[in-house]
Coordinates of C-alpha atoms in Angstrom, one line a residue:
Chain A
M1 CA 7.9 -29.9 23.2
E2 CA 7.3 -26.6 21.2
T3 CA 6.4 -28.3 18.0
S4 CA 4.0 -30.7 19.7
M5 CA 2.0 -27.7 21.1
R6 CA 1.5 -25.8 17.9
P7 CA -1.4 -27.8 16.5
S8 CA -3.4 -27.2 19.8
I9 CA -2.7 -23.5 19.8
Q10 CA -3.9 -22.8 16.4
P11 CA -7.5 -23.9 16.9
L12 CA -7.5 -22.1 20.2
A13 CA -6.3 -18.9 18.4
I14 CA -9.1 -19.2 15.7
A15 CA -11.7 -19.8 18.4
V16 CA -10.6 -16.6 20.3
F17 CA -10.4 -14.7 17.1
V18 CA -14.0 -15.9 16.1
L19 CA -15.3 -15.0 19.5
F20 CA -13.6 -11.6 19.5
A21 CA -15.1 -10.9 16.0
A22 CA -18.5 -12.0 17.1
L23 CA -18.2 -9.7 20.2
C24 CA -17.2 -6.8 18.1
A25 CA -20.1 -7.5 15.7
L26 CA -22.5 -7.5 18.6
A27 CA -21.2 -4.3 20.1
G28 CA -22.0 -2.3 17.0
D29 CA -25.2 -4.1 16.1
V30 CA -27.6 -1.4 16.1
K31 CA -28.2 1.9 14.2
I32 CA -30.4 4.8 15.3
I33 CA -32.6 6.3 12.8
A34 CA -35.0 9.3 12.9
N35 CA -37.6 10.9 10.7
P36 CA -36.2 13.7 8.6
S37 CA -38.2 16.2 10.6
V38 CA -35.8 15.6 13.5
K39 CA -33.4 18.6 13.2
A40 CA -30.4 16.8 15.1
D41 CA -27.7 14.7 13.4
S42 CA -26.5 13.3 16.6
I43 CA -28.1 12.2 20.0
S44 CA -26.3 11.5 23.3
V45 CA -26.7 8.3 25.2
G46 CA -28.5 10.0 28.0
E47 CA -31.0 11.6 25.6
L48 CA -31.6 8.2 23.9
R49 CA -32.3 6.6 27.2
R50 CA -34.7 9.4 28.3
V51 CA -36.5 9.3 25.0
F52 CA -37.1 5.5 25.3
L53 CA -37.9 5.6 29.0
L54 CA -40.6 8.2 28.1
Q55 CA -39.1 10.8 30.2
C56 CA -38.8 13.5 27.6
K57 CA -40.7 14.3 24.4
A58 CA -38.0 16.3 22.7
L59 CA -34.4 16.4 22.1
N60 CA -32.1 19.1 23.6
D61 CA -32.3 21.1 20.3
G62 CA -36.1 21.2 20.7
S63 CA -37.0 18.5 18.1
P64 CA -40.1 16.7 19.1
V65 CA -39.5 12.8 19.1
V66 CA -41.6 9.8 19.3
P67 CA -39.8 6.5 20.1
A68 CA -40.6 3.2 18.2
L69 CA -39.7 -0.2 19.5
Q70 CA -39.0 -3.5 17.8
K71 CA -40.7 -6.5 19.2
S72 CA -37.7 -8.8 19.2
G73 CA -34.6 -9.5 17.2
P74 CA -30.8 -8.9 17.3
A75 CA -31.1 -5.1 16.9
H76 CA -33.6 -5.0 19.7
D77 CA -31.5 -7.0 22.0
A78 CA -28.3 -5.2 21.1
F79 CA -30.0 -1.7 21.5
F80 CA -31.2 -2.3 25.1
R81 CA -28.0 -4.0 26.2
Q82 CA -25.8 -1.4 24.6
Y83 CA -27.5 1.8 25.6
F84 CA -29.5 0.8 28.8
G85 CA -27.2 -1.9 30.2
R86 CA -30.3 -4.0 30.8
D87 CA -32.3 -6.8 29.2
Y88 CA -35.4 -5.7 27.5
E89 CA -37.5 -7.7 29.9
E90 CA -36.5 -5.2 32.5
V91 CA -37.5 -2.2 30.5
W92 CA -40.8 -3.9 29.5
T93 CA -41.6 -4.2 33.2
Y94 CA -40.8 -0.5 33.4
Y95 CA -43.2 0.2 30.6
Q96 CA -45.9 -1.8 32.2
G97 CA -45.5 0.0 35.5
L98 CA -46.2 3.2 33.7
V99 CA -49.0 1.8 31.7
F100 CA -50.9 0.2 34.7
T101 CA -50.6 3.4 36.8
G102 CA -51.9 5.6 34.1
K103 CA -48.6 7.5 33.4
A104 CA -47.8 6.6 29.8
S105 CA -48.6 4.2 26.9
I106 CA -46.2 1.7 25.5
P107 CA -44.4 3.1 22.5
K108 CA -45.2 1.6 19.0
Q109 CA -44.0 -1.8 18.7
L110 CA -42.8 -3.1 15.2
G111 CA -41.9 -6.5 13.8
S112 CA -38.9 -6.0 11.8
D113 CA -36.3 -3.5 10.6
D114 CA -38.1 -2.8 7.4
E115 CA -41.3 -2.1 9.5
V116 CA -39.3 0.3 11.7
V117 CA -37.8 2.2 8.7
E118 CA -41.2 2.4 7.1
Y119 CA -42.8 3.8 10.3
V120 CA -40.0 6.2 11.2
A121 CA -39.9 7.5 7.6
H122 CA -43.6 8.4 7.6
T123 CA -44.1 9.5 11.3
K124 CA -43.0 13.0 12.2
G125 CA -40.5 13.0 15.0
A126 CA -40.2 9.2 15.1
I127 CA -36.9 7.7 16.3
G128 CA -36.1 4.0 16.2
Y129 CA -33.3 1.4 15.9
I130 CA -32.4 -1.1 13.3
S131 CA -29.6 -3.5 12.2
P132 CA -26.6 -1.6 10.6
T133 CA -27.1 -3.4 7.4
S134 CA -30.7 -2.4 6.9
S135 CA -31.7 0.1 4.4
T136 CA -32.2 3.7 5.6
D137 CA -34.2 5.0 2.7
G138 CA -36.4 8.0 3.7
V139 CA -34.9 8.2 7.2
K140 CA -31.8 9.9 8.7
S141 CA -29.1 8.1 10.7
L142 CA -28.3 9.6 14.0
V143 CA -24.8 9.6 15.4
V144 CA -24.8 8.5 19.1
L145 CA -22.5 10.4 21.3
P146 CA -21.2 9.7 24.8
D147 CA -22.9 11.7 27.5
E148 CA -21.8 15.3 28.1
G149 CA -18.8 15.4 30.4
K150 CA -17.8 11.9 29.3
R151 CA -16.3 13.3 26.1
E152 CA -14.3 16.2 24.8
R153 CA -15.1 18.2 21.7
T154 CA -12.3 17.1 19.3
L155 CA -11.0 19.5 16.7
V156 CA -11.8 18.2 13.3
K157 CA -10.7 21.1 11.1
R158 CA -8.0 23.6 12.1
V159 CA -7.1 26.8 10.2
E160 CA -3.6 28.3 11.3
P161 CA -3.7 32.1 12.2
E162 CA -1.7 34.5 10.0
Y163 CA 1.4 35.7 11.8
P164 CA 2.2 39.1 10.1
D165 CA 5.6 39.2 8.5
T166 CA 6.3 42.6 10.1
L167 CA 5.7 41.2 13.5
K168 CA 7.6 38.0 12.8
R169 CA 10.7 40.1 11.6
L170 CA 10.5 42.2 14.7
H171 CA 10.3 39.2 16.9
I172 CA 6.9 40.5 18.3
G173 CA 5.1 37.5 19.4
G174 CA 3.3 36.0 22.5
I175 CA 0.3 34.1 23.3
V176 CA -3.5 34.8 22.7
R177 CA -6.1 33.3 24.9
L178 CA -9.7 32.8 23.6
R179 CA -13.0 31.3 24.8
V180 CA -14.6 29.3 21.9
T181 CA -18.3 28.6 21.9
I182 CA -19.0 25.5 19.8
S183 CA -22.4 24.7 18.4
P184 CA -24.0 21.1 18.7
K185 CA -23.1 20.7 15.0
G186 CA -19.4 21.5 15.6
S187 CA -19.1 24.9 14.0
V188 CA -17.8 27.9 16.1
D189 CA -20.6 30.1 17.2
S190 CA -18.5 32.8 18.8
V191 CA -15.0 33.6 20.1
E192 CA -14.2 35.8 23.0
L193 CA -10.8 37.3 23.7
L194 CA -9.5 36.5 27.2
G195 CA -6.1 37.9 26.8
G196 CA -2.9 38.6 24.6
N197 CA -1.6 41.0 22.1
P198 CA -4.6 42.7 20.5
I199 CA -2.9 42.8 16.9
L200 CA -2.2 39.0 17.2
A201 CA -5.6 38.3 18.6
E202 CA -7.4 39.8 15.6
N203 CA -5.8 37.1 13.4
A204 CA -6.2 34.4 15.9
I205 CA -10.1 35.1 16.2
K206 CA -10.3 35.2 12.4
A207 CA -8.7 31.8 12.1
V208 CA -10.6 30.1 15.0
R209 CA -13.8 31.2 13.6
Q210 CA -13.2 28.8 10.8
W211 CA -12.4 25.8 13.1
I212 CA -14.8 22.8 13.1
Y213 CA -15.2 20.5 16.2
S214 CA -16.8 17.1 16.4
P215 CA -20.7 17.2 16.9
G216 CA -22.0 17.4 20.6
A217 CA -25.4 17.0 22.3
S218 CA -25.5 20.7 23.1
Q219 CA -23.5 23.9 22.8
S220 CA -20.3 23.9 24.6
K221 CA -17.2 26.1 25.4
V222 CA -13.6 25.5 25.4
E223 CA -10.6 27.7 26.1
V224 CA -7.9 27.9 23.4
T225 CA -4.4 29.2 23.7
L226 CA -2.5 30.1 20.5
S227 CA 1.2 30.9 20.6
F228 CA 3.0 33.2 18.0
Chain B
M1 CA -67.2 -16.3 42.8
Y2 CA -65.2 -19.2 41.1
R3 CA -67.4 -18.8 38.1
R4 CA -66.8 -15.2 37.9
L5 CA -63.1 -15.8 38.1
L6 CA -63.1 -18.5 35.5
E7 CA -65.0 -16.1 33.1
L8 CA -62.4 -13.4 33.6
V9 CA -59.5 -15.9 33.0
L10 CA -61.0 -16.9 29.8
V11 CA -61.5 -13.3 28.7
C12 CA -57.8 -12.6 29.5
I13 CA -56.7 -15.7 27.6
S14 CA -58.8 -14.5 24.6
L15 CA -57.4 -11.2 24.8
A16 CA -53.8 -12.5 24.9
Q17 CA -54.6 -14.6 21.8
W18 CA -55.4 -11.2 20.1
G19 CA -51.7 -10.4 20.2
W20 CA -49.2 -9.2 22.8
A21 CA -49.3 -5.8 21.5
Q22 CA -52.9 -5.0 22.4
E23 CA -53.6 -2.2 20.0
V24 CA -56.7 -1.4 18.0
R25 CA -57.6 1.6 15.8
I26 CA -60.7 3.6 16.8
W27 CA -61.6 6.8 15.0
N28 CA -58.1 6.8 13.4
R29 CA -56.4 6.7 16.8
T30 CA -54.4 3.8 18.2
V31 CA -55.9 2.6 21.4
Q32 CA -54.0 0.2 23.7
A33 CA -55.8 -2.3 26.1
H34 CA -53.9 -3.9 29.0
G35 CA -55.2 -6.1 31.8
F36 CA -54.2 -8.3 34.7
V37 CA -55.8 -10.8 37.0
S38 CA -54.1 -12.5 40.1
Q39 CA -55.2 -15.3 42.4
G40 CA -53.5 -16.0 45.7
F41 CA -53.7 -18.7 48.3
V42 CA -52.8 -17.9 51.9
Y43 CA -52.2 -20.4 54.8
T44 CA -51.1 -19.3 58.3
N45 CA -50.2 -21.5 61.2
Q46 CA -51.5 -19.0 63.8
N47 CA -53.9 -16.1 63.6
N48 CA -56.1 -15.3 60.7
W49 CA -54.5 -12.7 58.4
L50 CA -55.9 -10.0 55.9
T51 CA -59.5 -10.7 56.8
M52 CA -59.3 -14.2 55.5
N53 CA -59.7 -17.5 57.4
T54 CA -56.0 -18.3 56.6
T55 CA -55.5 -20.9 59.3
A56 CA -57.7 -23.2 57.3
G57 CA -56.0 -22.0 54.1
S58 CA -57.9 -19.3 52.1
G59 CA -58.0 -18.5 48.3
A60 CA -60.2 -15.3 48.9
M61 CA -57.3 -13.3 47.3
T62 CA -58.1 -12.1 43.8
E63 CA -57.5 -8.7 42.1
M64 CA -57.8 -7.7 38.6
G65 CA -57.7 -4.6 36.4
L66 CA -58.3 -3.6 32.7
N67 CA -57.2 -0.3 31.2
V68 CA -57.4 1.4 27.9
S69 CA -55.3 4.4 26.7
S70 CA -54.7 6.5 23.7
Q71 CA -52.0 8.9 22.8
I72 CA -54.2 11.7 21.1
T73 CA -51.2 14.0 20.1
D74 CA -47.5 13.8 20.8
K75 CA -48.2 15.7 24.1
F76 CA -51.7 14.7 25.2
R77 CA -52.9 11.2 26.3
V78 CA -56.0 9.9 27.9
G79 CA -56.8 6.5 29.7
A80 CA -58.7 4.8 32.3
Q81 CA -58.6 1.5 34.4
V82 CA -61.2 -0.4 36.2
Y83 CA -60.1 -2.4 39.2
D84 CA -61.8 -5.0 41.2
R85 CA -60.6 -7.2 44.1
N86 CA -61.7 -9.6 46.8
L87 CA -59.4 -10.0 49.8
G88 CA -61.2 -11.9 52.4
Q89 CA -63.9 -9.4 53.7
L90 CA -62.4 -6.4 51.6
G91 CA -63.3 -5.3 48.2
Q92 CA -66.0 -7.9 48.1
W93 CA -66.0 -7.8 44.2
H94 CA -67.2 -4.2 44.0
P95 CA -65.3 -2.8 40.8
S96 CA -64.1 0.7 41.0
L97 CA -62.7 3.3 38.6
D98 CA -59.0 2.9 39.6
W99 CA -57.7 5.8 37.6
A100 CA -58.9 7.9 34.7
V101 CA -56.6 10.6 33.4
A102 CA -56.1 13.3 30.8
D103 CA -52.4 14.0 30.7
Y104 CA -50.7 16.9 28.8
R105 CA -47.0 17.0 28.8
F106 CA -45.7 20.5 27.8
T107 CA -42.1 19.6 28.2
S108 CA -39.9 17.1 30.0
W109 CA -39.9 19.3 33.1
L110 CA -43.7 20.2 33.0
G111 CA -46.7 18.0 32.6
I112 CA -50.1 17.9 34.1
R113 CA -52.5 15.1 34.7
A114 CA -56.1 15.6 35.8
G115 CA -59.0 13.2 36.6
K116 CA -58.6 10.4 39.0
V117 CA -54.9 10.0 39.4
K118 CA -52.7 7.5 41.1
T119 CA -50.9 8.9 44.1
T120 CA -47.1 9.1 43.9
L121 CA -45.9 8.2 47.4
G122 CA -42.6 6.2 47.8
L123 CA -41.4 3.6 45.5
Y124 CA -44.4 1.4 45.1
N125 CA -47.7 3.2 46.2
D126 CA -49.0 3.9 42.8
S127 CA -48.2 0.3 41.5
Q128 CA -48.9 -1.7 44.6
D129 CA -51.9 -3.4 42.9
V130 CA -49.7 -4.5 39.9
D131 CA -48.5 -7.7 41.2
F132 CA -46.5 -8.9 38.2
L133 CA -44.2 -5.8 38.3
R134 CA -42.4 -7.1 41.3
V135 CA -40.9 -10.1 42.8
F136 CA -42.9 -10.3 46.1
A137 CA -46.4 -11.6 46.4
L138 CA -47.0 -9.0 49.1
L139 CA -45.1 -5.9 49.5
P140 CA -43.8 -5.1 53.0
Q141 CA -46.8 -4.5 54.9
S142 CA -45.1 -2.1 57.3
V143 CA -45.1 0.6 54.5
Y144 CA -47.7 -0.7 51.9
P145 CA -50.4 -2.4 53.8
T146 CA -52.7 -4.0 51.3
D147 CA -55.8 -3.7 53.5
L148 CA -55.4 0.0 53.5
R149 CA -54.7 0.5 49.9
D150 CA -57.6 2.9 49.5
A151 CA -56.2 5.2 52.0
T152 CA -53.3 6.2 49.7
I153 CA -54.0 4.7 46.1
A154 CA -55.5 7.6 44.3
H155 CA -57.0 11.0 44.3
S156 CA -59.6 12.8 42.2
G157 CA -57.8 16.0 41.3
G158 CA -54.5 16.7 39.5
D159 CA -50.8 16.4 39.4
I160 CA -48.0 18.5 38.1
Y161 CA -45.0 16.5 37.3
G162 CA -41.7 16.6 35.3
N163 CA -38.0 15.8 35.4
F164 CA -34.8 17.9 35.2
T165 CA -31.4 16.8 34.0
L166 CA -28.9 18.4 36.5
R167 CA -25.9 20.0 35.2
H168 CA -22.4 18.9 36.0
R169 CA -23.3 15.3 35.7
L170 CA -25.4 15.4 39.0
G171 CA -28.0 13.1 37.8
E172 CA -31.7 13.7 37.3
L173 CA -34.6 15.0 39.5
S174 CA -38.2 14.0 39.1
Y175 CA -41.0 15.7 40.9
T176 CA -44.7 15.3 41.4
A177 CA -47.0 17.6 43.3
Y178 CA -50.7 16.7 43.7
A179 CA -54.0 17.7 45.2
G180 CA -57.3 16.0 45.1
Y181 CA -60.1 14.2 46.9
R182 CA -59.6 10.7 48.3
N183 CA -62.7 8.4 48.4
D184 CA -62.3 5.0 50.2
S185 CA -64.4 2.1 49.4
I186 CA -66.6 1.1 52.4
Y187 CA -65.2 -2.3 51.7
S188 CA -61.7 -1.2 52.8
G189 CA -59.8 -2.0 55.9
Y190 CA -60.7 1.0 58.2
P191 CA -64.5 0.7 57.9
Y192 CA -64.2 -3.1 58.3
L193 CA -62.1 -2.7 61.5
I194 CA -64.5 -0.3 63.2
S195 CA -67.5 -2.4 62.2
Q196 CA -66.5 -4.6 65.1
W197 CA -67.7 -1.8 67.5
G198 CA -71.0 -1.6 65.7
T199 CA -70.0 1.4 63.6
H200 CA -70.8 1.2 59.8
L201 CA -69.4 3.8 57.6
R202 CA -71.4 5.0 54.6
G203 CA -68.6 7.2 53.4
L204 CA -64.9 7.9 54.1
G205 CA -62.7 10.3 52.3
G206 CA -61.5 13.9 52.0
L207 CA -58.6 16.2 50.8
Q208 CA -55.4 14.6 49.9
Y209 CA -52.4 16.6 48.8
G210 CA -48.6 16.3 48.7
A211 CA -45.5 16.0 46.8
D212 CA -42.7 13.7 45.9
L213 CA -39.1 14.4 44.9
R214 CA -36.7 11.7 43.6
W215 CA -33.2 12.0 42.5
N216 CA -31.5 9.6 40.2
T217 CA -28.0 10.2 41.5
P218 CA -24.9 10.3 39.4
L219 CA -24.0 6.9 40.7
R220 CA -25.7 4.8 38.2
G221 CA -28.6 2.6 39.6
L222 CA -29.0 4.6 42.8
L223 CA -32.2 6.4 43.4
V224 CA -33.2 8.3 46.5
G225 CA -36.4 10.2 47.2
A226 CA -38.9 11.7 49.7
S227 CA -42.6 12.0 49.9
R228 CA -45.0 14.0 51.8
M229 CA -48.8 13.6 52.0
N230 CA -51.3 15.6 54.0
Q231 CA -55.0 14.6 54.4
D232 CA -58.1 15.8 55.9
I233 CA -60.4 12.8 56.3
S234 CA -63.9 12.5 57.4
G235 CA -66.3 9.5 57.7
K236 CA -70.0 9.3 58.1
G237 CA -72.3 6.4 58.8
T238 CA -74.2 5.0 61.8
G239 CA -73.0 3.7 65.1
F240 CA -74.2 3.1 68.7
V241 CA -75.7 6.2 70.3
R242 CA -73.9 5.5 73.5
L243 CA -70.5 4.1 73.8
F244 CA -70.3 0.5 75.2
D245 CA -74.2 0.6 75.3
P246 CA -75.7 -1.3 72.4
A247 CA -79.1 -1.2 74.1
A248 CA -79.3 2.5 73.6
G249 CA -79.8 2.0 70.0
I250 CA -78.2 3.1 66.7
G251 CA -77.8 6.7 65.5
P252 CA -75.7 8.8 63.1
Y253 CA -71.9 8.6 63.4
Y254 CA -69.2 10.9 62.1
E255 CA -65.5 11.3 62.6
F256 CA -62.9 13.9 61.2
S257 CA -59.3 14.6 61.0
K258 CA -57.5 17.0 63.4
A259 CA -54.1 16.0 61.8
N260 CA -53.3 13.6 59.2
W261 CA -49.9 13.3 57.5
T262 CA -47.4 10.9 56.0
N263 CA -43.6 11.3 55.5
Q264 CA -41.8 8.8 53.5
F265 CA -38.1 8.5 52.5
Y266 CA -36.8 5.9 50.3
G267 CA -33.7 4.6 48.3
Q268 CA -33.2 2.0 45.7
Y269 CA -30.0 0.6 44.2
R270 CA -29.9 -1.5 41.2
I271 CA -26.6 -3.3 40.1
R272 CA -26.8 -5.8 37.4
R273 CA -29.4 -8.4 38.5
L274 CA -29.6 -7.3 42.1
Q275 CA -32.1 -4.6 43.4
I276 CA -32.1 -3.3 46.9
D277 CA -34.9 -1.1 48.2
A278 CA -35.2 0.6 51.6
E279 CA -38.2 2.6 52.7
Y280 CA -39.3 4.5 55.9
R281 CA -42.7 5.7 56.4
R282 CA -44.2 7.7 59.3
Y283 CA -48.0 8.1 59.4
L284 CA -49.6 10.2 62.0
R285 CA -53.4 10.3 62.3
D286 CA -55.1 12.5 64.9
Q287 CA -58.8 11.7 64.4
V288 CA -61.8 13.1 66.3
I289 CA -64.0 10.0 66.5
L290 CA -67.4 8.9 68.1
N291 CA -69.3 12.1 67.0
G292 CA -66.7 14.5 68.3
T293 CA -66.7 13.0 71.8
S294 CA -63.2 11.3 71.6
E295 CA -59.9 11.6 69.9
N296 CA -57.5 9.0 68.7
I297 CA -53.9 9.7 67.9
T298 CA -52.4 6.9 66.0
D299 CA -48.7 7.1 65.2
V300 CA -47.5 4.4 62.8
R301 CA -43.8 4.0 62.0
G302 CA -42.7 1.3 59.4
W303 CA -39.6 0.6 57.5
Y304 CA -38.3 -2.2 55.3
V305 CA -35.2 -3.3 53.6
S306 CA -35.6 -5.7 50.6
G307 CA -33.3 -7.4 48.1
T308 CA -34.2 -9.2 44.9
Y309 CA -32.1 -11.0 42.5
R310 CA -32.8 -12.2 39.0
I311 CA -31.2 -15.6 38.6
S312 CA -32.3 -15.9 35.0
K313 CA -34.7 -14.5 32.5
R314 CA -37.5 -16.4 34.3
W315 CA -36.4 -17.1 37.9
K316 CA -36.3 -14.4 40.5
V317 CA -35.8 -14.7 44.3
G318 CA -36.2 -11.9 47.0
S319 CA -36.4 -11.4 50.7
Y320 CA -37.2 -8.5 53.1
Y321 CA -37.3 -7.5 56.6
S322 CA -40.2 -5.2 57.5
R323 CA -40.8 -3.6 60.8
Y324 CA -44.0 -1.9 61.9
T325 CA -44.8 -0.1 65.1
V326 CA -47.9 1.6 66.2
T327 CA -49.0 3.7 69.3
D328 CA -52.4 4.8 70.2
A329 CA -53.2 7.7 72.4
F330 CA -56.7 8.7 73.4
G331 CA -58.5 11.9 74.3
G332 CA -62.0 12.9 75.4
L333 CA -64.6 10.3 76.5
L334 CA -62.6 7.3 75.2
A335 CA -59.6 8.3 77.4
T336 CA -61.6 7.6 80.6
F337 CA -62.1 4.0 79.4
T338 CA -59.0 3.2 77.5
P339 CA -55.4 3.7 78.5
D340 CA -52.8 4.9 75.9
Q341 CA -50.9 2.1 74.2
T342 CA -47.4 3.4 73.6
D343 CA -45.2 0.3 74.5
T344 CA -44.1 -0.9 71.1
S345 CA -42.2 -3.9 72.5
R346 CA -45.7 -5.5 73.1
P347 CA -46.9 -7.8 70.2
E348 CA -50.1 -5.6 70.3
N349 CA -48.0 -2.7 69.1
H350 CA -45.6 -4.2 66.7
L351 CA -45.4 -6.5 63.7
Y352 CA -42.0 -7.6 62.5
D353 CA -42.1 -9.6 59.3
T354 CA -39.1 -11.5 57.5
A355 CA -40.2 -12.7 54.0
V356 CA -38.6 -14.9 51.4
T357 CA -39.8 -15.3 47.9
A358 CA -39.2 -17.3 44.7
A359 CA -41.0 -16.2 41.5
V360 CA -41.0 -17.6 38.2
D361 CA -42.3 -16.2 34.9
L362 CA -43.8 -19.3 33.1
N363 CA -44.2 -17.1 30.0
R364 CA -44.5 -13.5 29.3
F365 CA -48.0 -13.3 30.5
W366 CA -48.1 -15.6 33.4
D367 CA -46.1 -15.8 36.6
V368 CA -46.2 -17.9 39.8
K369 CA -44.8 -16.8 43.2
V370 CA -44.2 -18.7 46.4
E371 CA -43.6 -16.7 49.6
G372 CA -43.0 -17.4 53.2
H373 CA -43.6 -14.9 56.0
F374 CA -42.3 -15.2 59.5
M375 CA -44.1 -12.8 61.7
N376 CA -43.6 -11.5 65.3
G377 CA -46.5 -9.5 66.7
F378 CA -49.9 -8.7 65.5
A379 CA -50.3 -5.0 66.2
N380 CA -54.0 -5.0 67.1
A381 CA -54.5 -1.2 67.4
M382 CA -57.2 1.3 66.6
Y383 CA -55.9 1.4 63.0
P384 CA -55.7 -1.7 60.8
D385 CA -52.5 -3.5 60.1
G386 CA -53.5 -6.9 58.7
F387 CA -54.8 -8.7 61.7
Y388 CA -58.3 -8.2 62.7
P389 CA -60.3 -9.2 65.8
Q390 CA -63.3 -10.2 63.6
Q391 CA -61.3 -13.2 62.3
N392 CA -59.4 -13.9 65.5
R393 CA -62.2 -14.0 68.2
Q394 CA -60.2 -16.6 70.1
G395 CA -57.5 -14.1 70.8
F396 CA -54.2 -13.4 69.1
K397 CA -51.0 -15.5 69.3
P398 CA -47.7 -13.7 69.3
N399 CA -46.2 -15.3 66.2
T400 CA -47.6 -16.1 62.9
N401 CA -45.9 -17.9 59.9
A402 CA -47.6 -17.7 56.5
L403 CA -47.3 -19.3 53.1
V404 CA -48.5 -17.2 50.3
I405 CA -48.8 -18.7 46.8
K406 CA -49.9 -16.3 44.0
T407 CA -50.3 -16.6 40.3
G408 CA -51.0 -13.7 37.9
F409 CA -51.9 -13.3 34.3
H410 CA -51.3 -10.1 32.4
F411 CA -51.4 -8.7 28.9

């Protein structure tokens, strides 16, 4: 019985694998690019939506942005499905509502990935989407981050604080509590002492200032506790 | 009329051939042009509706618009739209400047628009002409009466608008505050209604100001909002010198507002292919009429709940239940002749409408809608609601079923 089922399972497994691979490919089928004049290296999903729904003209860091659409294609479909959860037809209707009530113009529409790259490279503040395999000459790629509150700033580089030998020998230890302000790029902007041994705190602050976190859409604060 | 319509359709088709992104370069600026035209047919089994002879079937339901706009800088944009319609006795092919705006957006939370600006009131007031944006051939008439579009559609003045992202993942707030002058066409519903009493307005309009606040809630797809509008409206024209005495001759006529306000509350929920809308509007109009001799207080309350579902990329269906009630109270000279009408259970004071619609997009530019209305009441009051005595001289019947077929082309 077992042997007779094997031949039928194999094609099924292959089909499932192919389907899974296709779905995975579909999920990551779009790359966000921007003109080098855009200061940010990352953009949150919420910001991306607001930019393409014409609700804002600048990113959170103040960089002015101009959205560019594709007319059709796999990157176009993937972009609206992935970041808007809607078909483009619905977003197109939304654009027309704005156009016919005098509240906005439809963003620039381009015919291919190459045209988008060309336009974004030569238009100050332009932001667009292309297939991940397309060339990004003359443009910068933006990392798309989950919305604030839906993600945590993860620590990318950690520098351990120095524990002075004298204190170690005398078994003088304890905890130091710090409030760390992280820049959108991930570097530590400032460190505030919340409590703990002042001698240990000096070394803790010195170390934490060298830490690097994952990029975020805006400045954020975390509380850190270090034990000595 | 049909020749005019045919010409317009040909122009639209030519423009569509030009390409679906209608852009041209003028003086080194990109200029976008967009337009729409729609044609409807209405048949009713009882009572003529919307100033058409619908019991015989009427195709006098055409509207069209053409706009151009250009983004001058990343923050500054200009544009204008011409609009024309013929709906039975309304519009009568007199084109108007629908909107013409200069829009400067300082930042996401502050922008200004000036010129002739579409008025933001509830979910659909500003887009009520743009038929192809929605599933229904006719929006719920309790809240968006098409014969009274001029009363709310636009103001010559300005808007301040913007949106905020709220902290702590509390969603987004959008606001619009506006002030300006409303100017109705003399071919609109109210002038037409009062023409039955020998009064012919040459001008109707006045101050219109208000605000709208809407909240995109943290629950994805849920929007709630509220709008308020205040108006000070006056009308001038000619009318009978003495009430109910045509033999006394015709003289100047005027009327003006004592109070005129609208409150509207609304919600919209979108989940996957389903969209549910609900709106409530109360409109109170205390108008001094008949050259200052009389007063008419009209209190209109309307609400609806609608649902639309996108079956596929092309096919959509929808349904709504719409409920409208109106009361009239009188003061001055008119009060001695006319009793107040406050019983909304009478068909003269209500209009309940259940509608079902199927819509198909034949292609990206062209759609067709078929809609059935099952109406109870006719609300024949001192303020228009779709049923006019001029087309129903034999008297009103309490129930009306209507079939509306509409097709629209846009680019």
